[in-house]
Tab-separated table of C-alpha atoms and ligand atoms in Angstrom:
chain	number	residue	atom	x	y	z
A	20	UNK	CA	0.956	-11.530	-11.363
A	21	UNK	CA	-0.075	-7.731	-11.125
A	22	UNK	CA	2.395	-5.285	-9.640
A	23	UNK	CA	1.386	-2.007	-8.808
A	24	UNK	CA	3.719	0.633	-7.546
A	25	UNK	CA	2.451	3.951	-5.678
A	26	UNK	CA	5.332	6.224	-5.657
A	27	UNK	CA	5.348	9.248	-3.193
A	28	UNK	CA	7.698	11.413	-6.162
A	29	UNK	CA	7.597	11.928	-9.345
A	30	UNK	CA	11.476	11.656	-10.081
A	31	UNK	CA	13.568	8.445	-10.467
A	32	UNK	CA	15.598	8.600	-7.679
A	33	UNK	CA	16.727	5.999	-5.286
A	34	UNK	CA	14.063	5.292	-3.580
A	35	UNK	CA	12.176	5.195	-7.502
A	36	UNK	CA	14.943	2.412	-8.261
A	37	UNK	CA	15.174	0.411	-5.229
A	38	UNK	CA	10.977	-0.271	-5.936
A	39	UNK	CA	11.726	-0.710	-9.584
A	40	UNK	CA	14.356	-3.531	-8.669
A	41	UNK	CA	12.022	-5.853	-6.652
A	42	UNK	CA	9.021	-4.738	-8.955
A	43	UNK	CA	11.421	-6.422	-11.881
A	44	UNK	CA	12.642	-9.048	-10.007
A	45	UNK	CA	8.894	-10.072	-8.755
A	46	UNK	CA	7.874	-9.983	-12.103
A	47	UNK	CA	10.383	-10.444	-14.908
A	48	UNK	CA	13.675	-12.095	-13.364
A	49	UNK	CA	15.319	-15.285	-12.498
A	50	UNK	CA	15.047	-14.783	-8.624
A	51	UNK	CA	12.241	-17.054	-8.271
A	52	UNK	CA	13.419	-19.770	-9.565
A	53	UNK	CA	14.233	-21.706	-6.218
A	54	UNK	CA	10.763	-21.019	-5.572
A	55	UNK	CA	7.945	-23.645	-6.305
A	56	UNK	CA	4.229	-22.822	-7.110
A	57	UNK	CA	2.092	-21.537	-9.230
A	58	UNK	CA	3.399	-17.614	-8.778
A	59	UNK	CA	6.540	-18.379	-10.324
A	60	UNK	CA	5.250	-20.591	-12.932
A	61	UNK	CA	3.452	-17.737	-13.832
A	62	UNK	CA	6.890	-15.644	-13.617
A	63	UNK	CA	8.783	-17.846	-15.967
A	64	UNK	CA	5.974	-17.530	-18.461
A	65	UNK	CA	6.403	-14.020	-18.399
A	66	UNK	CA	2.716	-12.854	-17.482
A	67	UNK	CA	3.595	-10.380	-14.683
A	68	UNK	CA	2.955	-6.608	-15.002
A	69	UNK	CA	3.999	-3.774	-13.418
A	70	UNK	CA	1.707	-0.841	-13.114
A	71	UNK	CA	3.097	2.583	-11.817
A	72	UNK	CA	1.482	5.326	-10.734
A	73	UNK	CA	3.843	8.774	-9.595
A	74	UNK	CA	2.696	11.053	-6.956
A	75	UNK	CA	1.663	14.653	-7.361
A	76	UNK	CA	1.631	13.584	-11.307
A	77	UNK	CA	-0.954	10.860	-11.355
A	78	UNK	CA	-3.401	12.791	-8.229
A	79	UNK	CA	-2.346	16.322	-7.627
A	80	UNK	CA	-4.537	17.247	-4.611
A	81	UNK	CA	-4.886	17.561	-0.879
A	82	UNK	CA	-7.937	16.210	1.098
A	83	UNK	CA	-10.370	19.243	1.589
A	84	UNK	CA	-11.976	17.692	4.718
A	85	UNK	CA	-15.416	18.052	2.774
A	86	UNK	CA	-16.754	14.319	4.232
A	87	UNK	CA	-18.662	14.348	0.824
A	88	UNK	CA	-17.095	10.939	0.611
A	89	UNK	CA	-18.260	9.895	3.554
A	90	UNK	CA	-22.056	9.771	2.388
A	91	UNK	CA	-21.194	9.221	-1.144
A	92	UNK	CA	-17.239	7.650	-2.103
A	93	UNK	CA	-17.724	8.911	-5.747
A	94	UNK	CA	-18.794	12.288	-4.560
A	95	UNK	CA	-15.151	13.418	-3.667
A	96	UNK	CA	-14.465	16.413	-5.995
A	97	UNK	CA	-11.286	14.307	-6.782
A	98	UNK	CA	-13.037	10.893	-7.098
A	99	UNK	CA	-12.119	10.454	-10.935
A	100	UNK	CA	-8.092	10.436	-10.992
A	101	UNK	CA	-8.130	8.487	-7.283
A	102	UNK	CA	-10.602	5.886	-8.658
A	103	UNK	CA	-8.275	5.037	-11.543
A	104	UNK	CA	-5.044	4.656	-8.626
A	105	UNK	CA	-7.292	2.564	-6.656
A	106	UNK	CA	-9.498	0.254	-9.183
A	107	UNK	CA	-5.642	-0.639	-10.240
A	108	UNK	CA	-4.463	-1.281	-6.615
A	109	UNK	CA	-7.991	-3.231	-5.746
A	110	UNK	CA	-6.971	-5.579	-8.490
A	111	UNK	CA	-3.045	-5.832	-7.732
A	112	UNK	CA	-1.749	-9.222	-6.132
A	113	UNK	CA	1.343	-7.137	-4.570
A	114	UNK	CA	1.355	-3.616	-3.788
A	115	UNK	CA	4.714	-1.416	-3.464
A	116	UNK	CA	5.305	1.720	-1.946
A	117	UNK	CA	7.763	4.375	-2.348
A	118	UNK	CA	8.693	7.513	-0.564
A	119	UNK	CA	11.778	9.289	-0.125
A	120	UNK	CA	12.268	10.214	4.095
A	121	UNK	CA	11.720	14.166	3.611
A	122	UNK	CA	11.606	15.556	6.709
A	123	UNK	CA	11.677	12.173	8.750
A	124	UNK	CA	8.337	10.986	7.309
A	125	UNK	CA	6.777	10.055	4.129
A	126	UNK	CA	6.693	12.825	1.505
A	127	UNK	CA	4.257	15.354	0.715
A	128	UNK	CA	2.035	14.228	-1.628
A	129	UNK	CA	2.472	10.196	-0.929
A	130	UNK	CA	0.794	11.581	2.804
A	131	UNK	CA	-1.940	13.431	0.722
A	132	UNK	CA	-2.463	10.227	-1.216
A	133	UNK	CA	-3.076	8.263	2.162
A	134	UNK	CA	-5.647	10.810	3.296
A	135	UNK	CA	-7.560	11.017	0.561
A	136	UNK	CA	-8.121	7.320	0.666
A	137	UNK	CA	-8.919	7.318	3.792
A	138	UNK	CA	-12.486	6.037	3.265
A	139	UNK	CA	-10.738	3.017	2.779
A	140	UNK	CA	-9.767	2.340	6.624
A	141	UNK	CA	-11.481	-0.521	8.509
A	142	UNK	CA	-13.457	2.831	10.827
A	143	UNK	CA	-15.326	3.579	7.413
A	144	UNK	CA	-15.252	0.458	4.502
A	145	UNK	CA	-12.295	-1.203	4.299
A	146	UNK	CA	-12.452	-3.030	0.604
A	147	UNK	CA	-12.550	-6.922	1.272
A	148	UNK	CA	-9.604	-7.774	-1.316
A	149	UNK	CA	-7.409	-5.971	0.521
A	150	UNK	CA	-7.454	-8.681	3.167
A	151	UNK	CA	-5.469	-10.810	1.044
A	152	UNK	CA	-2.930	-8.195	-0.235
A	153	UNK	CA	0.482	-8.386	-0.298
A	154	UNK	CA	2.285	-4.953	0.162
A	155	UNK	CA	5.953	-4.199	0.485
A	156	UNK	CA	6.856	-0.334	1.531
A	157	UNK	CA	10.492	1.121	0.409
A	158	UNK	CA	11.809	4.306	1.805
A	159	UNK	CA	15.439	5.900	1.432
A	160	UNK	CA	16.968	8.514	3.477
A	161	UNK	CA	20.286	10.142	3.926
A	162	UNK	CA	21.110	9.623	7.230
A	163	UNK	CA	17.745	8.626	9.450
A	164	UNK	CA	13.957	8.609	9.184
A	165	UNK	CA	13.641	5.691	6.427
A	166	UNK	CA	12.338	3.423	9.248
A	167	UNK	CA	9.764	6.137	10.370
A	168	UNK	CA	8.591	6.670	6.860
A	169	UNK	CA	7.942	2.937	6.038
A	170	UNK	CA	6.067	2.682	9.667
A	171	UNK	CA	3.788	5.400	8.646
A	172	UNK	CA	2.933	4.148	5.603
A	173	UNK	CA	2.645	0.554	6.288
A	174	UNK	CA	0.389	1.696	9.340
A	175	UNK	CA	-2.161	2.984	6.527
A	176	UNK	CA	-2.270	0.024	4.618
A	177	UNK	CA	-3.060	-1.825	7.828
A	178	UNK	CA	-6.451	0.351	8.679
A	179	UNK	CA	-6.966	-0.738	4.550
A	180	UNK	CA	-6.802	-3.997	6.047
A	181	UNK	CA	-3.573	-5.364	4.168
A	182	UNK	CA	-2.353	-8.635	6.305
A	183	UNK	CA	1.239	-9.141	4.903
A	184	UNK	CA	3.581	-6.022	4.738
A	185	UNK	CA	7.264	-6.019	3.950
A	186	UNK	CA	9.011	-3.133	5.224
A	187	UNK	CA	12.299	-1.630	3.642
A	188	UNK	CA	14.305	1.567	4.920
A	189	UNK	CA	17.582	2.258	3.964
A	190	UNK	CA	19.882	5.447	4.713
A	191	UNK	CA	21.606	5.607	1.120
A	192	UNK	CA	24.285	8.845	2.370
A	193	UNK	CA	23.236	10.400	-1.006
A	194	UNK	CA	20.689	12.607	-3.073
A	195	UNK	CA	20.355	10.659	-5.785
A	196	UNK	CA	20.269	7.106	-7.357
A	197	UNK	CA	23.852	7.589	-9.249
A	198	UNK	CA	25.614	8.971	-5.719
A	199	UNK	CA	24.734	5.887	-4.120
A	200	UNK	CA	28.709	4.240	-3.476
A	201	UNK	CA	28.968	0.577	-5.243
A	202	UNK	CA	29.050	-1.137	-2.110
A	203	UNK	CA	26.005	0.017	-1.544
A	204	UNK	CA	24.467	-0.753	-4.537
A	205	UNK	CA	25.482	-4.402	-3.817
A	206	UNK	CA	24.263	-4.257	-0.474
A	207	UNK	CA	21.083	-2.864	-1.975
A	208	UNK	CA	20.779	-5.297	-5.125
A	209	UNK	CA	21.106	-8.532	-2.262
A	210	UNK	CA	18.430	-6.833	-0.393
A	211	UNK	CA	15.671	-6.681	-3.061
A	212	UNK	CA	16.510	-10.361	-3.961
A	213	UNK	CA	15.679	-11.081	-0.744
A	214	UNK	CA	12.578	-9.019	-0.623
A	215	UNK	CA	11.523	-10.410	-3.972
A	216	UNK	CA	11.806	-13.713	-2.857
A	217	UNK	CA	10.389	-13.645	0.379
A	218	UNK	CA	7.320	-11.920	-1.275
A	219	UNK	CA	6.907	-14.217	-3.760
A	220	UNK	CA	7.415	-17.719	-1.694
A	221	UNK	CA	4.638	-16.235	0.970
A	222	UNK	CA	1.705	-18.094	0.229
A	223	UNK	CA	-1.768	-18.428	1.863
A	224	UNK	CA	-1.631	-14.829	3.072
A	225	UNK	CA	-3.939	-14.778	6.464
A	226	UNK	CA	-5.366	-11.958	8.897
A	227	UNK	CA	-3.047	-11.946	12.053
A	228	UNK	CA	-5.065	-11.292	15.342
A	229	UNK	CA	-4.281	-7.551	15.749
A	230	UNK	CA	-6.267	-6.865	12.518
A	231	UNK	CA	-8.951	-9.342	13.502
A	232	UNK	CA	-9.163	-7.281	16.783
A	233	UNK	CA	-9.619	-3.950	15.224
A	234	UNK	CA	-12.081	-5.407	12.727
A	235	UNK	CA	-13.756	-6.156	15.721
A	236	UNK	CA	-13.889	-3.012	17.497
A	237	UNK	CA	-15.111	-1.216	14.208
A	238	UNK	CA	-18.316	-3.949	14.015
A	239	UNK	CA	-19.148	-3.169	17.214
A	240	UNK	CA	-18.866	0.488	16.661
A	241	UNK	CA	-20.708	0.261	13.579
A	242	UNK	CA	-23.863	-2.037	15.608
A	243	UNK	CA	-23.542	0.138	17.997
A	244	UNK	CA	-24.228	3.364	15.533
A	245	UNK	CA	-21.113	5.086	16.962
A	246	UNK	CA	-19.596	5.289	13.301
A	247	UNK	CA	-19.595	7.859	10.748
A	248	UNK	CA	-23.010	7.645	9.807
A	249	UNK	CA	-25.534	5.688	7.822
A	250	UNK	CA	-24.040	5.174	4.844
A	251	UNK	CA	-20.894	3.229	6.201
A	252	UNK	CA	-23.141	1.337	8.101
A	253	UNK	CA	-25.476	0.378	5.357
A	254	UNK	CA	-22.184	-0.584	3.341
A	255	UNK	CA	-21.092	-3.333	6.557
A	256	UNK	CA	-24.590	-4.274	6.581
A	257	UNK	CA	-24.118	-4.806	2.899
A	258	UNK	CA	-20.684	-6.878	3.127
A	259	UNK	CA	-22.936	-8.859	5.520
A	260	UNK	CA	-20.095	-7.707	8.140
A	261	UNK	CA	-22.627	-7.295	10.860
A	262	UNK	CA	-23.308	-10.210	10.857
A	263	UNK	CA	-21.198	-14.037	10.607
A	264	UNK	CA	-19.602	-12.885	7.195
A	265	UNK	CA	-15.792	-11.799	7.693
A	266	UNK	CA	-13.769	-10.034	4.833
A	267	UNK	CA	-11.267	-12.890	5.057
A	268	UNK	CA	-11.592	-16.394	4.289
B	30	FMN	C1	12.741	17.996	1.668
B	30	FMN	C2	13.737	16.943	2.050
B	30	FMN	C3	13.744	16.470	3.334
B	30	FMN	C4	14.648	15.473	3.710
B	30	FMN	N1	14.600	14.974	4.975
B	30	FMN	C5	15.463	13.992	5.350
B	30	FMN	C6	15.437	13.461	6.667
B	30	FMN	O1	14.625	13.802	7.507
B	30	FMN	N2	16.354	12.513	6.988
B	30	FMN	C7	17.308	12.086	6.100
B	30	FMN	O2	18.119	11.249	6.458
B	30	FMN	N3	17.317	12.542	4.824
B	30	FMN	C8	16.430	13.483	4.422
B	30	FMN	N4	16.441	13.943	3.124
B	30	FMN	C9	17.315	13.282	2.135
B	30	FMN	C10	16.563	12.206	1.350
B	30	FMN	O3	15.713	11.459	2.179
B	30	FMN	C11	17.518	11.195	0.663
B	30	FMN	O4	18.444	11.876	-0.122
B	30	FMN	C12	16.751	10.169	-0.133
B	30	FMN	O5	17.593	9.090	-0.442
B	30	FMN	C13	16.200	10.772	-1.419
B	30	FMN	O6	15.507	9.783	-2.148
B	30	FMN	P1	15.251	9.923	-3.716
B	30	FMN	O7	16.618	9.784	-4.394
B	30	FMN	O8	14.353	8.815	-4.042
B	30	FMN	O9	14.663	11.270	-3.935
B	30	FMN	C14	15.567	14.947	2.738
B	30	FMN	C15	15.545	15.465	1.443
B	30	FMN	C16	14.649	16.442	1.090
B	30	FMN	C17	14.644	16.954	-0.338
């Protein structure tokens, strides 16, 4: 079981801590244990990892809008640290997310990370493991906007073509992890049991009908030459995608 956290900051704050819970309880904790199957046998044996990577730290650039990627993905002048985020999410079994709410929306540099993957939507090629991901998307605000962020980040991960996303926005009423009250924390320590559970019991992840659609539209844009050009065309001719083959099973 592979873990791999995106975090939108690079300090520990709530938002950090609320991830790190489930992460821990996913991988490390007894919280599975009502929970049959092979994912938890797995969890008992101790095999799970968690790999973290901390926005600006670990990819501390904006998209240029040079559509270099477009013809060639390993031509982005920033291809080198992005590959190493996203050869580590491409082999994850559950992805999580975390952004504070600055501003009512995700921060900064966790929206700069979703542009400059953007190659990875289902309108240019969409990476066929990510139709079996599991993702879970944490946001914390003060007061309001921790519902907005996780939207706008979970909306991403849908164009990636991610079927099963968890959503979790909380308004905390403080600026950091230690000025969170107690009952709070309790609230908040239920709440990624919950999560972790719920993540961990979901089994046979499938495509719902609304990504199925869209995958749709794209083939027939992409037939149809209405794309972005010939290279992401050649790539769904590739995947066989213009065809009978489908990135799900
Ligand atoms: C630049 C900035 C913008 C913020 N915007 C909002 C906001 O729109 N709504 C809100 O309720 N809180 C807002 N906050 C407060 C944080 O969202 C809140 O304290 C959050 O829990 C911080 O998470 P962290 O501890 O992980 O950094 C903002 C904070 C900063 C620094």
């Amino acid at each position: 079981m592979k873990v791999v956290m995106i975090h939108g900051q690079n300090h520990k704050g709530s938002t950090y801590n609320i991830g790190r819970q489930i992460a821990e309880k996913i991988v490390g904790s007894g919280v599975g244990d009502k929970i049959t199957g092979s994912e938890v046998a797995e969890k008992i044996a101790g095999s799970g990892n968690i790999v973290e990577f901390f926005l600006p730290r670990d990819l501390n650039h904006f998209c240029i809008g040079c559509y270099k990627c477009i013809e060639d993905v390993t031509a982005c002048p920033f291809f080198e640290e992005k590959n190493r985020i996203m050869s580590e999410v491409e082999s994850a079994d559950i992805l999580i997310f975390t952004s504070p709410t600055y501003c009512l929306r995700e921060s900064g540099p966790m929206k700069s990370f979703l542009d400059l993957t953007f190659n990875y939507w289902m309108s240019h090629r969409p990476r066929q493991c990510m139709f079996s991901k599991k993702a879970i998307v944490i946001s914390t605000c003060a007061g309001s906007g921790a519902n907005k962020t996780v939207k706008a980040i979970s909306e991403a991960l849908f164009y990636w073509g991610v079927p099963y996303i968890v959503k979790y926005g909380i308004g905390v009423q403080a600026m950091s992890w230690d000025g969170i009250s107690d009952k709070k924390k309790q609230k908040i320590d239920k709440d990624t049991t919950r999560i972790a559970r719920k993540v961990l019991a979901k089994k046979n992840v499938r495509v719902g009908g609304k990504t199925r659609v869209l995958f749709a539209l794209m083939r027939m844009m992409q037939k149809a030459n209405f794309g972005s050009g010939e290279a992401d065309r050649k790539y769904w001719e590739e995947q066989g995608w213009l065809d009978k083959k489908r990135p799900w099973g």
